[in-house]
């Protein structure tokens, strides 16, 4: 199994592919540890953003002339957008992908309809939470996964370990880190209007946690109705080459960027958990009030989680 690369040679031993993937992930993690930038870094600087390091990336905290509480109010009353390109966008595909996700996470991916998404958890052997993630079923045997910033490499390692437990081969499943893509979250009551303008789709009736695909300037793009603010919203995945153009387009529509400070206030008001703050490897889904994420095939975990708190 290879990170960011599909297995090209037939008949490779799984352990050889596993070692290759681990080496690739180690190299990627080392690069990120040097502090990375999203494709919108120059845009943020041009708008007077105050930057900080978050999840291994230089990210905007807030913007000159726009107090944090104003950004919060704007998101609640109309809409703003957030650069969440630091999140890891990963594609899992292959005939054993559903089986692998059932082993690696607490989700029941076989019950996901095409285009539907769910929040799920990766757990350690003690039932503690390694991380949370969003899983979207894109094809019968293909899933788009969004991992948390700074944890993509370790989360992929957890999936690889699950594949090893199941004795899967590169023919059974492949894991690809889509590092050439950006992710923009448009949030607020009028978010659907901006998302419609970008995608050309009618989105008012698109269900929560549902994906829709579209083409922008000849490039495959997609969006999911979800977010991290407690408001209506859409997370839009686009090629890095289109990110700044899209950001400027939103600004011209009076939908301005918001930073980490506003995002944290919004998620706290909505009661949403933050990985590494509200849970970590010592905290169970029960203690994090996330038992609702556990699928039927993992119901035995509930008793285990209750024991460790």
Short mmCIF file of C-alpha atoms in Angstrom, two decimals, residues 149-288:
data_model
loop_
_atom_site.label_atom_id
_atom_site.label_comp_id
_atom_site.label_asym_id
_atom_site.label_seq_id
_atom_site.Cartn_x
_atom_site.Cartn_y
_atom_site.Cartn_z
CA UNK A 149 -4.26 19.06 10.22
CA UNK A 150 -0.94 17.76 11.43
CA UNK A 151 -2.30 14.21 11.82
CA UNK A 152 -2.71 13.11 8.23
CA UNK A 153 0.52 11.07 8.17
CA UNK A 154 -0.19 9.31 11.48
CA UNK A 155 -3.84 8.71 10.55
CA UNK A 156 -2.75 7.14 7.27
CA UNK A 157 -0.34 4.97 9.24
CA UNK A 158 -3.28 3.79 11.35
CA UNK A 159 -5.17 2.80 8.19
CA UNK A 160 -2.07 1.01 6.90
CA UNK A 161 -1.77 -0.91 10.17
CA UNK A 162 -5.39 -1.99 9.81
CA UNK A 163 -4.64 -3.18 6.27
CA UNK A 164 -1.72 -5.20 7.58
CA UNK A 165 -3.96 -6.77 10.25
CA UNK A 166 -6.32 -7.85 7.48
CA UNK A 167 -3.42 -9.14 5.34
CA UNK A 168 -4.50 -6.93 2.43
CA UNK A 169 -2.36 -6.48 -0.68
CA UNK A 170 -1.90 -3.38 -2.88
CA UNK A 171 -4.48 -4.89 -5.23
CA UNK A 172 -7.05 -4.82 -2.43
CA UNK A 173 -6.81 -1.13 -1.56
CA UNK A 174 -4.73 1.97 -2.18
CA UNK A 175 -4.33 5.18 -0.23
CA UNK A 176 -3.56 8.49 -1.93
CA UNK A 177 -2.85 11.82 -0.21
CA UNK A 178 -4.27 14.55 -2.48
CA UNK A 179 -1.67 17.20 -1.72
CA UNK A 180 -2.41 19.11 -4.92
CA UNK A 181 -5.83 20.21 -3.63
CA UNK A 182 -7.06 23.05 -1.44
CA UNK A 183 -10.13 23.11 0.81
CA UNK A 184 -12.27 26.20 1.40
CA UNK A 185 -15.15 26.22 3.90
CA UNK A 186 -17.91 28.75 3.17
CA UNK A 187 -20.04 29.08 6.30
CA UNK A 188 -23.19 30.96 7.26
CA UNK A 189 -26.88 31.39 6.34
CA UNK A 190 -26.06 32.65 2.83
CA UNK A 191 -23.30 30.08 2.18
CA UNK A 192 -25.43 28.18 -0.31
CA UNK A 193 -25.67 31.25 -2.58
CA UNK A 194 -21.90 31.56 -2.79
CA UNK A 195 -21.45 27.82 -3.28
CA UNK A 196 -24.05 27.88 -6.06
CA UNK A 197 -22.25 30.75 -7.76
CA UNK A 198 -18.99 28.80 -7.67
CA UNK A 199 -20.33 25.40 -8.67
CA UNK A 200 -23.24 26.26 -10.93
CA UNK A 201 -25.32 23.75 -8.95
CA UNK A 202 -28.67 24.17 -7.21
CA UNK A 203 -27.77 23.44 -3.59
CA UNK A 204 -30.66 24.65 -1.45
CA UNK A 205 -32.04 21.12 -1.10
CA UNK A 206 -28.70 19.29 -0.90
CA UNK A 207 -28.85 17.33 2.40
CA UNK A 208 -26.40 17.88 5.23
CA UNK A 209 -23.27 15.67 4.89
CA UNK A 210 -23.95 15.10 1.19
CA UNK A 211 -21.41 15.63 -1.60
CA UNK A 212 -21.92 17.11 -5.08
CA UNK A 213 -19.36 17.15 -7.89
CA UNK A 214 -18.84 19.93 -10.43
CA UNK A 215 -16.32 21.14 -12.99
CA UNK A 216 -14.55 24.49 -12.64
CA UNK A 217 -12.41 25.70 -15.55
CA UNK A 218 -11.97 22.13 -16.75
CA UNK A 219 -10.96 20.79 -13.32
CA UNK A 220 -12.87 18.22 -11.28
CA UNK A 221 -14.08 19.77 -8.03
CA UNK A 222 -16.51 18.80 -5.32
CA UNK A 223 -18.25 20.18 -2.27
CA UNK A 224 -19.90 18.72 0.83
CA UNK A 225 -22.59 20.38 2.91
CA UNK A 226 -20.87 20.46 6.26
CA UNK A 227 -18.61 22.63 8.38
CA UNK A 228 -17.26 23.42 11.80
CA UNK A 229 -19.21 26.49 12.90
CA UNK A 230 -22.71 25.29 13.76
CA UNK A 231 -24.01 27.17 10.71
CA UNK A 232 -25.02 25.98 7.27
CA UNK A 233 -22.01 25.64 5.03
CA UNK A 234 -20.02 23.89 2.33
CA UNK A 235 -16.46 22.60 2.22
CA UNK A 236 -15.20 22.98 -1.34
CA UNK A 237 -12.28 20.92 -2.68
CA UNK A 238 -10.46 22.49 -5.63
CA UNK A 239 -7.00 22.24 -7.25
CA UNK A 240 -4.36 24.44 -5.62
CA UNK A 241 -4.08 26.37 -8.89
CA UNK A 242 -7.65 27.68 -8.52
CA UNK A 243 -7.57 28.52 -4.80
CA UNK A 244 -6.53 32.18 -4.94
CA UNK A 245 -8.88 32.90 -7.81
CA UNK A 246 -11.77 31.40 -5.85
CA UNK A 247 -10.80 33.36 -2.71
CA UNK A 248 -10.84 36.65 -4.60
CA UNK A 249 -14.15 35.73 -6.19
CA UNK A 250 -15.70 35.22 -2.76
CA UNK A 251 -14.37 38.57 -1.54
CA UNK A 252 -15.91 40.37 -4.53
CA UNK A 253 -19.23 38.79 -3.49
CA UNK A 254 -18.79 40.35 -0.02
CA UNK A 255 -17.95 36.99 1.55
CA UNK A 256 -14.76 37.74 3.46
CA UNK A 257 -12.17 35.38 4.99
CA UNK A 258 -12.18 34.49 8.68
CA UNK A 259 -9.31 33.07 10.71
CA UNK A 260 -8.61 30.52 13.42
CA UNK A 261 -9.76 32.80 16.25
CA UNK A 262 -13.28 33.17 14.86
CA UNK A 263 -13.41 29.49 13.93
CA UNK A 264 -12.59 28.48 17.49
CA UNK A 265 -15.27 30.76 18.96
CA UNK A 266 -17.83 29.44 16.49
CA UNK A 267 -17.07 25.78 17.15
CA UNK A 268 -17.14 26.36 20.93
CA UNK A 269 -20.53 28.04 20.70
CA UNK A 270 -21.75 25.07 18.64
CA UNK A 271 -20.31 22.55 21.12
CA UNK A 272 -18.05 20.89 18.56
CA UNK A 273 -14.99 18.90 19.65
CA UNK A 274 -11.43 19.83 18.69
CA UNK A 275 -8.89 17.04 18.25
CA UNK A 276 -6.00 17.38 20.68
CA UNK A 277 -7.98 19.72 22.94
CA UNK A 278 -11.27 17.98 23.75
CA UNK A 279 -9.96 14.47 23.13
CA UNK A 280 -6.73 12.57 22.56
CA UNK A 281 -5.46 9.00 22.83
CA UNK A 282 -6.32 8.89 26.55
CA UNK A 283 -9.96 9.86 26.01
CA UNK A 284 -12.66 7.39 24.95
CA UNK A 285 -15.63 8.14 22.67
CA UNK A 286 -17.84 7.95 25.76
CA UNK A 287 -15.93 10.65 27.62
CA UNK A 288 -15.82 12.80 24.47
#
